[in-house]
Short mmCIF file of C-alpha atoms in Angstrom, two decimals:
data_model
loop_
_atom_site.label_atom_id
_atom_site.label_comp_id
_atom_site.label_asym_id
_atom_site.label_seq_id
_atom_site.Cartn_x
_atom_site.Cartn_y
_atom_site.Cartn_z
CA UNK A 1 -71.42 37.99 -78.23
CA UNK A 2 -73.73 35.24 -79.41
CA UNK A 3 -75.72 33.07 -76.19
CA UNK A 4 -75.69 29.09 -77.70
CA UNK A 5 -79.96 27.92 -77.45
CA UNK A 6 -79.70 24.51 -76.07
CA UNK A 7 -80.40 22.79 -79.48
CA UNK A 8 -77.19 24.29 -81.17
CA UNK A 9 -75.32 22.76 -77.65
CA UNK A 10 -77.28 19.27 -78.34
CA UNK A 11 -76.55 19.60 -82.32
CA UNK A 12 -73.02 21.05 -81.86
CA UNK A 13 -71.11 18.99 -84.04
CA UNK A 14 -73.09 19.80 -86.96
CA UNK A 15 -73.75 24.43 -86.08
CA UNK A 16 -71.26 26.46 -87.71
CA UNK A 17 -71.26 29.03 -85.22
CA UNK A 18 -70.93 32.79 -86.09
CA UNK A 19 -66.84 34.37 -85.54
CA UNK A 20 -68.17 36.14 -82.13
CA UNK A 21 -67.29 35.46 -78.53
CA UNK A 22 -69.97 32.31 -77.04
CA UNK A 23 -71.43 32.47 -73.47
CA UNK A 24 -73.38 29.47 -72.25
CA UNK A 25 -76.31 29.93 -69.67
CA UNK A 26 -76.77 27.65 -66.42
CA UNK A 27 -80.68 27.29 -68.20
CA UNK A 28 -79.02 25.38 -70.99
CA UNK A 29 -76.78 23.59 -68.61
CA UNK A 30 -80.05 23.03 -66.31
CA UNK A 31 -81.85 21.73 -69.36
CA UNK A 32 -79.32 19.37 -70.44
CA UNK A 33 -78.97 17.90 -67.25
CA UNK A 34 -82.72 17.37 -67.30
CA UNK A 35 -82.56 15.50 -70.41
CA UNK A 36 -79.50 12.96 -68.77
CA UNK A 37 -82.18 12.64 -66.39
CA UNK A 38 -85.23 11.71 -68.87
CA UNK A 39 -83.40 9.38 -70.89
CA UNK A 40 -85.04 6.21 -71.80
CA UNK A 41 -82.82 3.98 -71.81
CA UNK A 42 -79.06 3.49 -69.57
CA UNK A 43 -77.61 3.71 -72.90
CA UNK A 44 -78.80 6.86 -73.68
CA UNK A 45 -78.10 8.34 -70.73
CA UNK A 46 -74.51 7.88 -70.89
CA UNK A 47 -74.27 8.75 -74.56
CA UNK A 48 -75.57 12.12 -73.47
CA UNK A 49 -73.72 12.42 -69.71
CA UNK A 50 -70.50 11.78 -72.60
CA UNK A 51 -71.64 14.60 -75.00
CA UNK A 52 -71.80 17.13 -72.20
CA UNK A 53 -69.00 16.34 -70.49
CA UNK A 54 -67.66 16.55 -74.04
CA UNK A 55 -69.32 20.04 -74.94
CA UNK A 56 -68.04 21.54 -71.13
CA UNK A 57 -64.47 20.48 -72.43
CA UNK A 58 -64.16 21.33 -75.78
CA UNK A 59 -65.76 24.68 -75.24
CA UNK A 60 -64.24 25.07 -72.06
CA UNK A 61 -66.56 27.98 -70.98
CA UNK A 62 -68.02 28.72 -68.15
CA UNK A 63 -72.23 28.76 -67.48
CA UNK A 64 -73.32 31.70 -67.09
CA UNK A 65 -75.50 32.23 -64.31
CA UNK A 66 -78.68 33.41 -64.48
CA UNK A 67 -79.26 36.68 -62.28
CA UNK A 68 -81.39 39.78 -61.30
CA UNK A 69 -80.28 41.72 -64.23
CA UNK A 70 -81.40 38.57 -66.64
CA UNK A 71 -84.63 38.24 -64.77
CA UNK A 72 -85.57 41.43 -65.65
CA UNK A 73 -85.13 41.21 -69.12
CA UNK A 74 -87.40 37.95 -69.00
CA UNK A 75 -90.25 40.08 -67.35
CA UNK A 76 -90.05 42.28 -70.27
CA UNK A 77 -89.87 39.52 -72.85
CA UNK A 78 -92.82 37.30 -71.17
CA UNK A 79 -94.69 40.12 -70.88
CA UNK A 80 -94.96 41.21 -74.95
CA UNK A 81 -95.50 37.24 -75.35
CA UNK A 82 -98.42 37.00 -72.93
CA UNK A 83 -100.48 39.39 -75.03
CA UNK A 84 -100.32 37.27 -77.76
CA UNK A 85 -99.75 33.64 -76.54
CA UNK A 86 -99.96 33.60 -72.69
CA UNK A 87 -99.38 30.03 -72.41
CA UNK A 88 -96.11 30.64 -74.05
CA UNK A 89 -94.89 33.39 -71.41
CA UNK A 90 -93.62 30.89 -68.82
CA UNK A 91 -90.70 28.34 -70.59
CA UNK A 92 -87.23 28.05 -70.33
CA UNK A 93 -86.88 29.47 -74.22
CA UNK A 94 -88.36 32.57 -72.67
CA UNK A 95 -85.73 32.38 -69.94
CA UNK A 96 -82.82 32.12 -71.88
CA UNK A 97 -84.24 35.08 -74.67
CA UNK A 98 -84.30 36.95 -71.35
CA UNK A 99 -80.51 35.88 -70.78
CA UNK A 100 -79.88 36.99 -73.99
CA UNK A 101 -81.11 40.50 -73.51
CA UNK A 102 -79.52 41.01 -70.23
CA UNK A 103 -76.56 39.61 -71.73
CA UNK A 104 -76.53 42.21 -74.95
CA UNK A 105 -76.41 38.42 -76.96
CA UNK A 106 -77.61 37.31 -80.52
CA UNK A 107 -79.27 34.26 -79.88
CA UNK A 108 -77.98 31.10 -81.79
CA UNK A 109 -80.96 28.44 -81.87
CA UNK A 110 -82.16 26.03 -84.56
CA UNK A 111 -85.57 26.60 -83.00
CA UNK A 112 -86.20 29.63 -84.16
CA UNK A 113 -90.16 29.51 -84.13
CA UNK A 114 -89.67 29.14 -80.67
CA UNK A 115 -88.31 32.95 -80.38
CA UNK A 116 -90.51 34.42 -83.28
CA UNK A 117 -92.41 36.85 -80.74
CA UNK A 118 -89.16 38.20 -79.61
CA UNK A 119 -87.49 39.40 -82.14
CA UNK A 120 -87.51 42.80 -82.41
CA UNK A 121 -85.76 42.71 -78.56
CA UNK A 122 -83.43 39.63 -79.35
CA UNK A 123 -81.32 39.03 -82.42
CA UNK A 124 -82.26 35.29 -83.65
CA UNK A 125 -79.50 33.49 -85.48
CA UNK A 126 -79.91 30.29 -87.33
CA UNK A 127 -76.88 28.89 -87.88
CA UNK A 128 -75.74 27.25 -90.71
CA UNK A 129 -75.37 23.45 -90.58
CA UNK A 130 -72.63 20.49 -92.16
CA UNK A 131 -72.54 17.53 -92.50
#
């Protein structure tokens, strides 16, 4: 099972995604929403209210909540970041790594400096991209 990062669900037309089963976590959903919410312009907005309304129907899975069993696994992961970068040990990236582990997911992101401390506990993918 691979868990989509939020930038593969903003970049999605251009990810080829790995042949495994997707989830999608309400954090991605939560942060997408935030950025309808952020956008500059009325434009904007609905371009992106479009693409997720577009991304909900084409992949046509459900968000995966996120619940005791995943907030766990983010105590463990924030916890080996906050020796090393304790600013870092509170984001949503750390969240959704946590997902991921609770989850028994690879991680699909195109961020993947954003996981570096975390991955000997979550498999990072980088998908490939096209045109």
């Amino acid at each position: 099972m691979i868990l989509l990062d939020t930038s593969v669900l903003i970049d999605i037309d251009h990810v080829e995604l790995p042949d495994d089963a997707i989830a999608l976590s309400a954090l991605s959903a939560a942060e997408l929403h935030f950025g309808i919410e952020r956008a500059s312009t009325m434009d904007l907005r609905r371009r992106r209210i479009a693409h997720l309304s577009r991304l909900t129907r084409v992949l046509d899975i459900a968000w995966l909540p996120f619940d005791e069993t995943a907030a766990i696994a983010y105590g463990q992961l924030a916890a080996i970041v906050a020796r090393t970068r304790p600013a870092h040990a509170r984001g949503t990236d750390l969240l959704l790594a946590g997902h991921a582990l609770a989850l028994g997911a690879r991680l699909v992101t195109l961020n993947p400096k954003d996981f570096e401390l975390l991955a000997d506990e979550v498999e990072i993918i980088v998908p490939e991209l096209r045109d």
